[in-house]
Tab-separated table of C-alpha atoms and ligand atoms in Angstrom:
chain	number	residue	atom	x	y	z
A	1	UNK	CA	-18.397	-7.754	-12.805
A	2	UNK	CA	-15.061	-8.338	-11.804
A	3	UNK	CA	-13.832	-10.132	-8.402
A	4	UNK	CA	-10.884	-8.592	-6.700
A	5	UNK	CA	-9.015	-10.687	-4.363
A	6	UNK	CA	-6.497	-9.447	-1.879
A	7	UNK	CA	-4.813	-12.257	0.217
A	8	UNK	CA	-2.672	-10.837	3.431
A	9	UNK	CA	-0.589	-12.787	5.393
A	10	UNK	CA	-3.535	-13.363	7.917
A	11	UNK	CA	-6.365	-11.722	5.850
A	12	UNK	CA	-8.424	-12.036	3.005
A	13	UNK	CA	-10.102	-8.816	1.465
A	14	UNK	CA	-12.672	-8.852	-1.592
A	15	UNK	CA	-14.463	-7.110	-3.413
A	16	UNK	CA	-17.328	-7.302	-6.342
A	17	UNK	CA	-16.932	-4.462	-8.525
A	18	UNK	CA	-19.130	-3.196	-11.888
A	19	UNK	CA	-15.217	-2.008	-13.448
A	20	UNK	CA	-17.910	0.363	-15.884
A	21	UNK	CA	-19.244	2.190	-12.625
A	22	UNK	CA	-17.055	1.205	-9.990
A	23	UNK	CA	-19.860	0.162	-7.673
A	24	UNK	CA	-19.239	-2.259	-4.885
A	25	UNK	CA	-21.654	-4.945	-4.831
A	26	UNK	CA	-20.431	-6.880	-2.145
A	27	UNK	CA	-17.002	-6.908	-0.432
A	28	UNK	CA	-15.623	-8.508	2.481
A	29	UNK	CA	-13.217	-9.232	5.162
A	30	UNK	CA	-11.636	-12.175	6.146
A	31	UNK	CA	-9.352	-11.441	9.132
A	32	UNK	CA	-7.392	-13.124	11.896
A	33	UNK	CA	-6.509	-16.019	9.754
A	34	UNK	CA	-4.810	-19.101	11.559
A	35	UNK	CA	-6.038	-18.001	15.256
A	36	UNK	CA	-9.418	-19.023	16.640
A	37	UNK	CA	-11.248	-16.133	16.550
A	38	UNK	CA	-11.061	-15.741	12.858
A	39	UNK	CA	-13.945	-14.309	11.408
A	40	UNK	CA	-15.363	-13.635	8.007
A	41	UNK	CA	-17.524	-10.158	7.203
A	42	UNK	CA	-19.847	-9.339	4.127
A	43	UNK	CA	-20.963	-6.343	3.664
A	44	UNK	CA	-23.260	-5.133	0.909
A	45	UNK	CA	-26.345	-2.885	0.620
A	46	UNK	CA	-28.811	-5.101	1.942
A	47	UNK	CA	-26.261	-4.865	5.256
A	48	UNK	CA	-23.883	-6.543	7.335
A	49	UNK	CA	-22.871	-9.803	8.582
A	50	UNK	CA	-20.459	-11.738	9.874
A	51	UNK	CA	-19.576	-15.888	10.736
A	52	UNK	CA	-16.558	-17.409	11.950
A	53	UNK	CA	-14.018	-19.672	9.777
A	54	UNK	CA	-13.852	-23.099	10.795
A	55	UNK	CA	-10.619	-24.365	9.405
A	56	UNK	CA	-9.437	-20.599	9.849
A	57	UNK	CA	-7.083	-20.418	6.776
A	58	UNK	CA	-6.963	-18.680	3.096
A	59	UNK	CA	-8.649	-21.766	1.399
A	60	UNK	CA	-11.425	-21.300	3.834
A	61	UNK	CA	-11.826	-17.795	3.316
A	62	UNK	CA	-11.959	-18.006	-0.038
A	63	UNK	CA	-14.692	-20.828	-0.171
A	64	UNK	CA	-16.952	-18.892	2.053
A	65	UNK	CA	-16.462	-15.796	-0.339
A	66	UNK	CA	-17.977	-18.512	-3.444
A	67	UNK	CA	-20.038	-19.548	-1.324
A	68	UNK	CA	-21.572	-15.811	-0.091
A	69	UNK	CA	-21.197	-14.993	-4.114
A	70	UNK	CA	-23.821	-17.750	-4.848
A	71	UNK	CA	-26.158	-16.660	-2.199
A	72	UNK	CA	-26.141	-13.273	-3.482
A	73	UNK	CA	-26.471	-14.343	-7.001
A	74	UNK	CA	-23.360	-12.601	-7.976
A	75	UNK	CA	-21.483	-15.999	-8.821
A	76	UNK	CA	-22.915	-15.655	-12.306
A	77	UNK	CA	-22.376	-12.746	-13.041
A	78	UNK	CA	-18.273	-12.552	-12.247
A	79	UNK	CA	-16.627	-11.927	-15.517
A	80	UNK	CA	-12.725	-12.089	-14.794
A	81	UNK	CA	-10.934	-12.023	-11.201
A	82	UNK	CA	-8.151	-9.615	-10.290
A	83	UNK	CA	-5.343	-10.138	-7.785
A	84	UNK	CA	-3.208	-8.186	-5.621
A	85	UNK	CA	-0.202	-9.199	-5.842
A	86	UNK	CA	2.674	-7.827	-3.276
A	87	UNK	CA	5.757	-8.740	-5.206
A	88	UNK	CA	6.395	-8.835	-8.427
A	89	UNK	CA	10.150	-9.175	-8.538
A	90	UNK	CA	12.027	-7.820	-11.368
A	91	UNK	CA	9.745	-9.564	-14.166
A	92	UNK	CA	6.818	-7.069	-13.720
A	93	UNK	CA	6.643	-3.727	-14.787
A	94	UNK	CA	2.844	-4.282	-15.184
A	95	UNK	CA	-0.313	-6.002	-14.491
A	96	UNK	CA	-0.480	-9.054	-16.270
A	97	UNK	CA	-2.801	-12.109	-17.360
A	98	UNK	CA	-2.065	-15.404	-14.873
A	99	UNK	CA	-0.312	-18.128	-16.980
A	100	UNK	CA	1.217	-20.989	-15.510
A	101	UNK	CA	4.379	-19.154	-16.672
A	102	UNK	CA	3.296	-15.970	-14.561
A	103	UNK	CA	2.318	-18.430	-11.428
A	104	UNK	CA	6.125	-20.113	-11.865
A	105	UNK	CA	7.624	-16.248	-11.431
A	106	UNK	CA	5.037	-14.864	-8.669
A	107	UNK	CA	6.060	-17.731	-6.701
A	108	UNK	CA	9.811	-17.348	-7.447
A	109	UNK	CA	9.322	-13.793	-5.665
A	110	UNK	CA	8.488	-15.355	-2.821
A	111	UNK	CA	11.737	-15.548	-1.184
A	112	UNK	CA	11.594	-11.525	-1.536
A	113	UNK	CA	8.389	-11.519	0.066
A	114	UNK	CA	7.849	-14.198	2.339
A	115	UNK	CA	5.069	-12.601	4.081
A	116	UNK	CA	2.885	-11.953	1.218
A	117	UNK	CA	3.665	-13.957	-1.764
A	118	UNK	CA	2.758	-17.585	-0.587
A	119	UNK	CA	-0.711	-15.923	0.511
A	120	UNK	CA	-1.133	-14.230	-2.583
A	121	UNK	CA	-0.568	-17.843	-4.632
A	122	UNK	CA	-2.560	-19.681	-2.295
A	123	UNK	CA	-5.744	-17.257	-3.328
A	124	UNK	CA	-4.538	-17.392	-7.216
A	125	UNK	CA	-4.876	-21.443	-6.839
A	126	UNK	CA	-8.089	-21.496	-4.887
A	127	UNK	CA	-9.706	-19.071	-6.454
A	128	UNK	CA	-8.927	-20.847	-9.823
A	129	UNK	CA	-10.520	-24.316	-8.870
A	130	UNK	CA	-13.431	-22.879	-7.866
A	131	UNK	CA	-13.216	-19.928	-10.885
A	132	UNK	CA	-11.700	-22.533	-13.707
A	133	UNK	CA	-13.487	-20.958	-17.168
A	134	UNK	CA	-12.295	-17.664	-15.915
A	135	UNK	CA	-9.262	-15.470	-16.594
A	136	UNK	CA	-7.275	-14.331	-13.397
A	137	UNK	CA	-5.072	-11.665	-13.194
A	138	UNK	CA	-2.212	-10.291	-11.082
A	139	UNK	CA	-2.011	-6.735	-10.142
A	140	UNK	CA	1.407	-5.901	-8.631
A	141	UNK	CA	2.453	-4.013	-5.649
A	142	UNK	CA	5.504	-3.252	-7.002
A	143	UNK	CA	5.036	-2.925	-10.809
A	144	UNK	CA	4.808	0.618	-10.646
A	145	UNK	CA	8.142	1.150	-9.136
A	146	UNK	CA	9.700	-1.016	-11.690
A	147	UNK	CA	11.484	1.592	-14.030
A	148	UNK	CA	12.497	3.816	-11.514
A	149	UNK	CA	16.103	5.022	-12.765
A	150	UNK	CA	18.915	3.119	-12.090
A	151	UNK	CA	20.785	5.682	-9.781
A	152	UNK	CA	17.440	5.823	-7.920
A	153	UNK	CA	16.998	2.019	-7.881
A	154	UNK	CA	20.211	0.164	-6.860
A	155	UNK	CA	22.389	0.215	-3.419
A	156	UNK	CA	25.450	0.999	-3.569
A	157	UNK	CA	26.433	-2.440	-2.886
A	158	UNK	CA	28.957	-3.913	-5.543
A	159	UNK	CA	26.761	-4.795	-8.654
A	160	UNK	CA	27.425	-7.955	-9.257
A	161	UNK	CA	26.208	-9.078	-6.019
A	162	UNK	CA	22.736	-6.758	-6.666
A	163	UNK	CA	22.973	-8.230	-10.167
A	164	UNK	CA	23.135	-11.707	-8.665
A	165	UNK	CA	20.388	-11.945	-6.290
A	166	UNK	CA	17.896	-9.597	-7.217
A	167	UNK	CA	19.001	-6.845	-4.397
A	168	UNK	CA	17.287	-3.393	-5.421
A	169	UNK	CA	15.083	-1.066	-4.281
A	170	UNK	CA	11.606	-2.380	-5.315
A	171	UNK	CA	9.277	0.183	-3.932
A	172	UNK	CA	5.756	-0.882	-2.685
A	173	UNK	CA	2.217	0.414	-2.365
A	174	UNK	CA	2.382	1.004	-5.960
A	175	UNK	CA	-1.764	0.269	-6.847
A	176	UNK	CA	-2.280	3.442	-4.744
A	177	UNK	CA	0.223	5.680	-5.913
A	178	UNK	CA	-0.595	5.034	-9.571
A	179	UNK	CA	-4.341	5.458	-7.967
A	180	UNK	CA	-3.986	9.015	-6.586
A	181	UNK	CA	-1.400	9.900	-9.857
A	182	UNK	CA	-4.198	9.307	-12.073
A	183	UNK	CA	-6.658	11.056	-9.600
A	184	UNK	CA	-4.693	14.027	-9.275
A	185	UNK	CA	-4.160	14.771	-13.126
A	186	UNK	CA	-8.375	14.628	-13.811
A	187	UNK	CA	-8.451	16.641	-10.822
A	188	UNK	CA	-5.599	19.393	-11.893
A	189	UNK	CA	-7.154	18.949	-15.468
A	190	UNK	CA	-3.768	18.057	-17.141
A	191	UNK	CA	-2.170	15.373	-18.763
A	192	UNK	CA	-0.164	13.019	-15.641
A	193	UNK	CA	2.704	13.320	-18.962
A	194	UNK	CA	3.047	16.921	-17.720
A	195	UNK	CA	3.058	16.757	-14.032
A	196	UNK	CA	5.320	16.588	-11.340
A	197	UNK	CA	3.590	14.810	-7.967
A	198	UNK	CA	4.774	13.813	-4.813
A	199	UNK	CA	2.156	11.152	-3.548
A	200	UNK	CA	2.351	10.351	0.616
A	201	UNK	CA	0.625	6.984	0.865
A	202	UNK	CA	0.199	6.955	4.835
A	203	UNK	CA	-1.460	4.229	6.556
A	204	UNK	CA	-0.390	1.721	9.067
A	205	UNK	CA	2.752	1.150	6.535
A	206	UNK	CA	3.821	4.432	4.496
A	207	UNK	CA	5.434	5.303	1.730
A	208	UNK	CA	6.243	8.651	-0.606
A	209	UNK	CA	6.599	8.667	-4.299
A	210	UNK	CA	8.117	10.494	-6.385
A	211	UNK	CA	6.038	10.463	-9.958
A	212	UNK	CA	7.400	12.641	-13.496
A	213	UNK	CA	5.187	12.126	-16.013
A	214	UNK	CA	3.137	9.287	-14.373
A	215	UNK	CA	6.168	7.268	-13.969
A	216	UNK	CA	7.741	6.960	-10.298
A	217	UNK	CA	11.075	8.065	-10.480
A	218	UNK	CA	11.956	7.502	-6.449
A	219	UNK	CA	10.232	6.390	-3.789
A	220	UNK	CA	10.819	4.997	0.103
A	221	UNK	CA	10.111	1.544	0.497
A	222	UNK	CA	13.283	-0.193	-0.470
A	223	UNK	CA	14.157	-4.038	-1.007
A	224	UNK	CA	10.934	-4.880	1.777
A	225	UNK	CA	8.478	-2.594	2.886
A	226	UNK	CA	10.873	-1.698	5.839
A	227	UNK	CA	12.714	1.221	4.872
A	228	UNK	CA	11.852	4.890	4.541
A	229	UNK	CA	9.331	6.660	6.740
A	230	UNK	CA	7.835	6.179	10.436
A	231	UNK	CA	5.087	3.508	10.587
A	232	UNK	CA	2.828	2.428	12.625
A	233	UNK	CA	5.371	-0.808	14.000
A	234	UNK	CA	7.907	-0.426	11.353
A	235	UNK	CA	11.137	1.648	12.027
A	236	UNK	CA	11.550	3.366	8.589
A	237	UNK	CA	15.130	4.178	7.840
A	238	UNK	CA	17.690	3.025	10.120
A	239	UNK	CA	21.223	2.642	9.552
A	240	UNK	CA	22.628	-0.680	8.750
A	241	UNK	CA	24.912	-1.120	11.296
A	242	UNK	CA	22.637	-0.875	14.336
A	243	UNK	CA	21.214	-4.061	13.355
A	244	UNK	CA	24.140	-6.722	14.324
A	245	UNK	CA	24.434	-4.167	17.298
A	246	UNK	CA	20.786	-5.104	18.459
A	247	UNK	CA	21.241	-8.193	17.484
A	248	UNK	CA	24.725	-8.680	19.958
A	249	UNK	CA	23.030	-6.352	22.769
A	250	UNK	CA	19.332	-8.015	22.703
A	251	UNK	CA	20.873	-11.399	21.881
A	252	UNK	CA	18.056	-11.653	19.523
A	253	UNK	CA	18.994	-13.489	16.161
A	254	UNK	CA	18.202	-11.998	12.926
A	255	UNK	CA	14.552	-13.187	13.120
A	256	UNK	CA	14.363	-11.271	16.426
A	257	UNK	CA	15.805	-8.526	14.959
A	258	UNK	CA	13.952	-8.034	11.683
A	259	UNK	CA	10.619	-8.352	14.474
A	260	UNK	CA	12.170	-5.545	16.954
A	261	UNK	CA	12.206	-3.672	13.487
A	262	UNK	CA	8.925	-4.216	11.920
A	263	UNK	CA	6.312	-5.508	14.438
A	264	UNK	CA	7.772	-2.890	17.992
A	265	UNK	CA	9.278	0.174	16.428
A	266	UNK	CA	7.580	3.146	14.574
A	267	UNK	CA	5.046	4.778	16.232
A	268	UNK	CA	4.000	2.410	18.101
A	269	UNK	CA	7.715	1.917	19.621
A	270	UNK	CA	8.177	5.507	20.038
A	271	UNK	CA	4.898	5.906	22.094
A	272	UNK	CA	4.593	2.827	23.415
A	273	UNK	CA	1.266	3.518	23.827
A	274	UNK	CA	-0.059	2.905	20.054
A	275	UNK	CA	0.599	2.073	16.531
A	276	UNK	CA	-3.008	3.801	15.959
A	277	UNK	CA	-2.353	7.577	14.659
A	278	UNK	CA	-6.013	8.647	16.189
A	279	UNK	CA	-5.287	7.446	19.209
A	280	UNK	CA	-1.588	9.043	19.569
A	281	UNK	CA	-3.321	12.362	18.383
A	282	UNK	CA	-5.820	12.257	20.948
A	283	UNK	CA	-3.096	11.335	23.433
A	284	UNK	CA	-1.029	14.164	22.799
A	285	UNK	CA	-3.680	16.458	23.002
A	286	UNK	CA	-4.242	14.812	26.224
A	287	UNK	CA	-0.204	15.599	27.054
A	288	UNK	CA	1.293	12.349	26.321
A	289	UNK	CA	5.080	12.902	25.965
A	290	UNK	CA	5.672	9.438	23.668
A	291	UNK	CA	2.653	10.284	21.513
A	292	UNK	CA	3.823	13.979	21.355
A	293	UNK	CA	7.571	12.988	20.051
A	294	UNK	CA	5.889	9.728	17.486
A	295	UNK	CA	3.945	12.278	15.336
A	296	UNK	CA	7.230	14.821	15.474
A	297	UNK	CA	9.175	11.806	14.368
A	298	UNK	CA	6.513	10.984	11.709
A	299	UNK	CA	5.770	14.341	10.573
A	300	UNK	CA	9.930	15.576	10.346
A	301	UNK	CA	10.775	12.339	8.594
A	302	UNK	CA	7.474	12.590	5.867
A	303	UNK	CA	8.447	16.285	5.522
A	304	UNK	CA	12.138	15.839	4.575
A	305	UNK	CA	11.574	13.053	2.303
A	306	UNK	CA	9.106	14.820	0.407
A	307	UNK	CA	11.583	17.771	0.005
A	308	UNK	CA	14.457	15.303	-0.759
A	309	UNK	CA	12.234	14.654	-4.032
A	310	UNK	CA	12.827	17.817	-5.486
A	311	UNK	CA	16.067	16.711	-6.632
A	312	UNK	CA	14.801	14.123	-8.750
A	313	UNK	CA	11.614	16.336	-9.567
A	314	UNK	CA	13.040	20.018	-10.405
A	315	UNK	CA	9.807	21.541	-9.699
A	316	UNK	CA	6.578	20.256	-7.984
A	317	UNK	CA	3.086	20.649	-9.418
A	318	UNK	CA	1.038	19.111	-6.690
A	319	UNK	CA	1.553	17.054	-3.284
A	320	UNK	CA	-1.153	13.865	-2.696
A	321	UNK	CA	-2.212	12.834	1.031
A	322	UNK	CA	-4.084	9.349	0.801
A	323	UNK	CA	-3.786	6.110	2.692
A	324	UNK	CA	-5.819	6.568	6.614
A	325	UNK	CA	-3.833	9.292	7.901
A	326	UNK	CA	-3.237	10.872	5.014
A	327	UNK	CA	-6.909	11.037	4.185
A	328	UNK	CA	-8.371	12.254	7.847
A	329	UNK	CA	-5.771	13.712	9.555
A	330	UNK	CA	-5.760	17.119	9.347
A	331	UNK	CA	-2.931	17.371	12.487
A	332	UNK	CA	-0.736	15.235	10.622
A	333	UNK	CA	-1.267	17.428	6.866
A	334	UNK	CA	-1.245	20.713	8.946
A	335	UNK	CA	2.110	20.085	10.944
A	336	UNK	CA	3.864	18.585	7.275
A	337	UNK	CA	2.514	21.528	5.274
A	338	UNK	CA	3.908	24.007	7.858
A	339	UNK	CA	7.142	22.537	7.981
A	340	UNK	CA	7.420	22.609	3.662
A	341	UNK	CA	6.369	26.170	3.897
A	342	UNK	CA	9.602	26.668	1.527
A	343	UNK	CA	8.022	24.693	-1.104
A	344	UNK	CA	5.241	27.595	-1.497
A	345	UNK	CA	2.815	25.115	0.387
A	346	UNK	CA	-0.147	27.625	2.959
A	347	UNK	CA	-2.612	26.013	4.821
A	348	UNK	CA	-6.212	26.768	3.799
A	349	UNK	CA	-7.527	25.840	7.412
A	350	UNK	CA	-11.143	25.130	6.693
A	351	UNK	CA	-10.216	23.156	3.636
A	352	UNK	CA	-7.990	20.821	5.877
A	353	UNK	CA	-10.848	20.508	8.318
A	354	UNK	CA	-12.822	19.800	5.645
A	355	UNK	CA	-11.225	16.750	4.331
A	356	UNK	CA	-11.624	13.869	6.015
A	357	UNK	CA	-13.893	10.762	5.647
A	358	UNK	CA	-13.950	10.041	2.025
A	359	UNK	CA	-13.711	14.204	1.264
A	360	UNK	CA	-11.004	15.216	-1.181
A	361	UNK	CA	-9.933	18.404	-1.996
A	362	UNK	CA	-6.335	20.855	-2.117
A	363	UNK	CA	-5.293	22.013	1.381
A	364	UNK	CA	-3.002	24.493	-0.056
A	365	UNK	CA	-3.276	28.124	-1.495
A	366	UNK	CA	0.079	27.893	-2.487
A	367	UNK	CA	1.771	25.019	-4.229
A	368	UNK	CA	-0.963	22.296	-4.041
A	369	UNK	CA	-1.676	19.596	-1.716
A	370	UNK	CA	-4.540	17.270	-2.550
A	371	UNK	CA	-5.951	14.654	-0.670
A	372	UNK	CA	-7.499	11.598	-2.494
A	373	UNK	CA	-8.931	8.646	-1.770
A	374	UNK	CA	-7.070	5.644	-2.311
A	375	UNK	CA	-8.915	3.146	-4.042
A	376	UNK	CA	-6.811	0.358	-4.788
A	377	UNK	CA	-9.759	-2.438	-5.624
A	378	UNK	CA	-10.814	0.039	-7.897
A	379	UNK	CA	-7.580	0.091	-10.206
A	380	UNK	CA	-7.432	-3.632	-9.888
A	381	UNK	CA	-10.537	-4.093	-11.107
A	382	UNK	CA	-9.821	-2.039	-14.001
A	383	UNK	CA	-6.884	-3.814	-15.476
A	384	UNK	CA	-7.950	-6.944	-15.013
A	385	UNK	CA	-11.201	-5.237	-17.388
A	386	UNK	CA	-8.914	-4.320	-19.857
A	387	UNK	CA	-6.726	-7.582	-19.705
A	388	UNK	CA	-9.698	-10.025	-19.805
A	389	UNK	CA	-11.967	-7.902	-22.703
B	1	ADP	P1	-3.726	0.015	6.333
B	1	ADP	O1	-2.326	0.384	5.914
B	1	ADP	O2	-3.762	-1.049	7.382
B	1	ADP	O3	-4.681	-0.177	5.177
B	1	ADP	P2	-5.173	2.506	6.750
B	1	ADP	O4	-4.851	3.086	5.411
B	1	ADP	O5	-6.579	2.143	7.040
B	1	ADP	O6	-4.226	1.300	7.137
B	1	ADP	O7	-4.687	3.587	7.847
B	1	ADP	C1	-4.746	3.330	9.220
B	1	ADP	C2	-4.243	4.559	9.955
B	1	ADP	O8	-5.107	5.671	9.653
B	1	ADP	C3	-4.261	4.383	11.464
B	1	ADP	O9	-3.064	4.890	12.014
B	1	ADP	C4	-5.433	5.261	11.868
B	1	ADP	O10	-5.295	5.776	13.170
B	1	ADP	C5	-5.331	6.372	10.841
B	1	ADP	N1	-6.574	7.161	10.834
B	1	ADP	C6	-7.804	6.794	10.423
B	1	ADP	N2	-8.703	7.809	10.672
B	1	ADP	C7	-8.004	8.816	11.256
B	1	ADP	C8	-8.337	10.113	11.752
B	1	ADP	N3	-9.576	10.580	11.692
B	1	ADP	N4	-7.350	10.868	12.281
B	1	ADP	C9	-6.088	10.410	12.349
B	1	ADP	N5	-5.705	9.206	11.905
B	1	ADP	C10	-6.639	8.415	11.365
């Protein structure tokens, strides 16, 4: 059985996974970290249950995970533990064993991901003392992303300055577009080598791929997780030189800027009423005018970036919904899909309707449109199989 650990800047997620079957024998959620209501949840067949984290940090998190994996006689029985890793920098283009060499270069990403990368060390480290005969490995957000082309890849920023400090478009949430890739092919029945896909990973933060072959060749999340579409706080795409502008009108530093940016904008800043997409639906139905406009916004800006992908695509074999939205709303599939009608995409109604909760299926009679279930643990408990065997 392998252990997959996912350490957030103020959350710990786990999971105890048979990699042959993929069944969950216990997983968890550690949330809240560093404020005093921070809680720990296990949840496994036998039910439910859930104690608070006294000192609320990662290291405490993690021992009450051992601890929980003794109780339910798992401890034993873990084989190898995988980690999710945010940022992987430009030394991985894969998953890859945890050496002390590998530890030196996660944590020399961290300046690139301040957010994430000190978490994601802290539960490498922890997890190791308590896990010391074991091998660990690290399963990168951006890996995936890695070989995108170079004209897809770089600003246009002079290149000895990208060169210099590691400024390139990185590309994120690449577990789960790798994930649904995969997914789609078994479920087209054809080789991902002779596909085209356009994967729309939409959650609280969003991103499209573009993936030829089963290698992403473009996708929206750039140098942080902060450009491309709508998200639930994050702006998406804005253009560079509104941000000394805020910055001069707000008198916010760049701090208070890169906040406005990431933690007030996006759906939630265009309601203001909610980051939640559930909620804004409901509240539009209701006649909300700011919930109303934040899934227009949403919806235009998804739909034109996964038509922009044409170019690097030529033709497109299938579209993928996961992530939340992508995987229950059927408002949110219904209003993209109409606006791509160009792209040979047509609604099959009761299909849409259909899929949501853990249902997958294609929405389209036309071109298709699939939506899949993300399941991130899943692939990291698979590589860190095949690493460690
Ligand atoms: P995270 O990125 O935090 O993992 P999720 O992938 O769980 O987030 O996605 C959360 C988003 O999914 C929220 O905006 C939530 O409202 C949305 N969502 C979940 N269920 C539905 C639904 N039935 N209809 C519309 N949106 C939904």
């Amino acid at each position: 059985m392998i252990l997959v650990i996912n350490c957030g800047s103020s959350s710990v997620k786990f999971a105890v996974i048979a990699h042959e079957t993929g069944e969950q024998h216990l997983t968890g959620l550690a949330e809240k970290l560093g404020s005093a209501d921070a809680l720990i949840t296990f949840k496994s067949a036998t039910g439910k249950s859930s104690l608070p984290l006294v000192p609320n940090n990662h290291e405490s998190a993690i021992n009450a995970v051992i601890t929980e994996l003794k109780v339910a006689n798992l401890f034993d029985h873990i084989t190898a533990v995988g980690h999710r890793v945010v940022h992987g920098g430009a030394f991985f283009h894969e998953s890859s064993l945890i050496t002390a060499d590998v530890l030196d270069k996660i944590r020399a990403c961290e300046t690139l991901a301040p957010l994430h990368n000190p978490a994601n060390v802290l539960g490498i480290t922890v997890s190791q003392q308590h896990l010391p005969q074991l091998k660990h490995v690290a399963v990168f957000d951006t890996a995936f992303h890695h070989d995108m082309p170079e004209h897809a890849h770089l600003y246009a920023l002079p290149r000895a300055l990208s060169r210099e400090h590691q400024v390139r478009r990185y590309g994120f949430h690449g577990t789960s577009h790798r994930f649904v890739a995969a997914k789609a092919a078994e479920l087209i029945s054809k080789p991902q080598s002779e596909l085209n896909l356009i994967s729309a990973h939409l959650g609280n933060g969003a991103s499209v791929t573009a993936i030829k072959g089963g290698i992403s060749v473009d996708t929206s999340m750039g140098f942080t997780p902060l450009e491309g579409l709508i998200m639930g706080t994050r702006s998406g795409d804005v253009d560079a030189g509104l941000l000394p502008y805020l910055g001069q009108v707000l008198n916010l530093d760049n701090t208070g800027v890169t906040d406005l940016l990431n933690k007030k904008s996006g759906l939630l800043g265009i309601s203001d009423l909610s980051n939640d997409c559930r909620e804004l639906e409901q509240a539009a139905a209701d006649g909300h005018v700011g919930a109303k406009l934040a899934l227009e916004m949403f919806c235009y800006r998804l739909a034109k970036y996964i038509a922009s992908y044409l170019v690097p695509l030529g033709h497109l074999d299938a579209l993928i919904f996961t992530g939340g939205i992508g995987e229950n709303s059927s408002f949110i599939r219904a209003q993209v899909l109409k606006q791509l009608s160009f792209l040979s995409f047509t609604l099959n109604e009761s299909a849409n309707q259909s899929c949501v909760r853990g249902q997958a299926g294609n929405i389209s009679t036309g071109t298709a449109a699939w939506v899949i279930n993300t399941d991130e643990e899943w692939l990291i408990a698979q590589d860190t199989a095949q690493l460690t065997s």
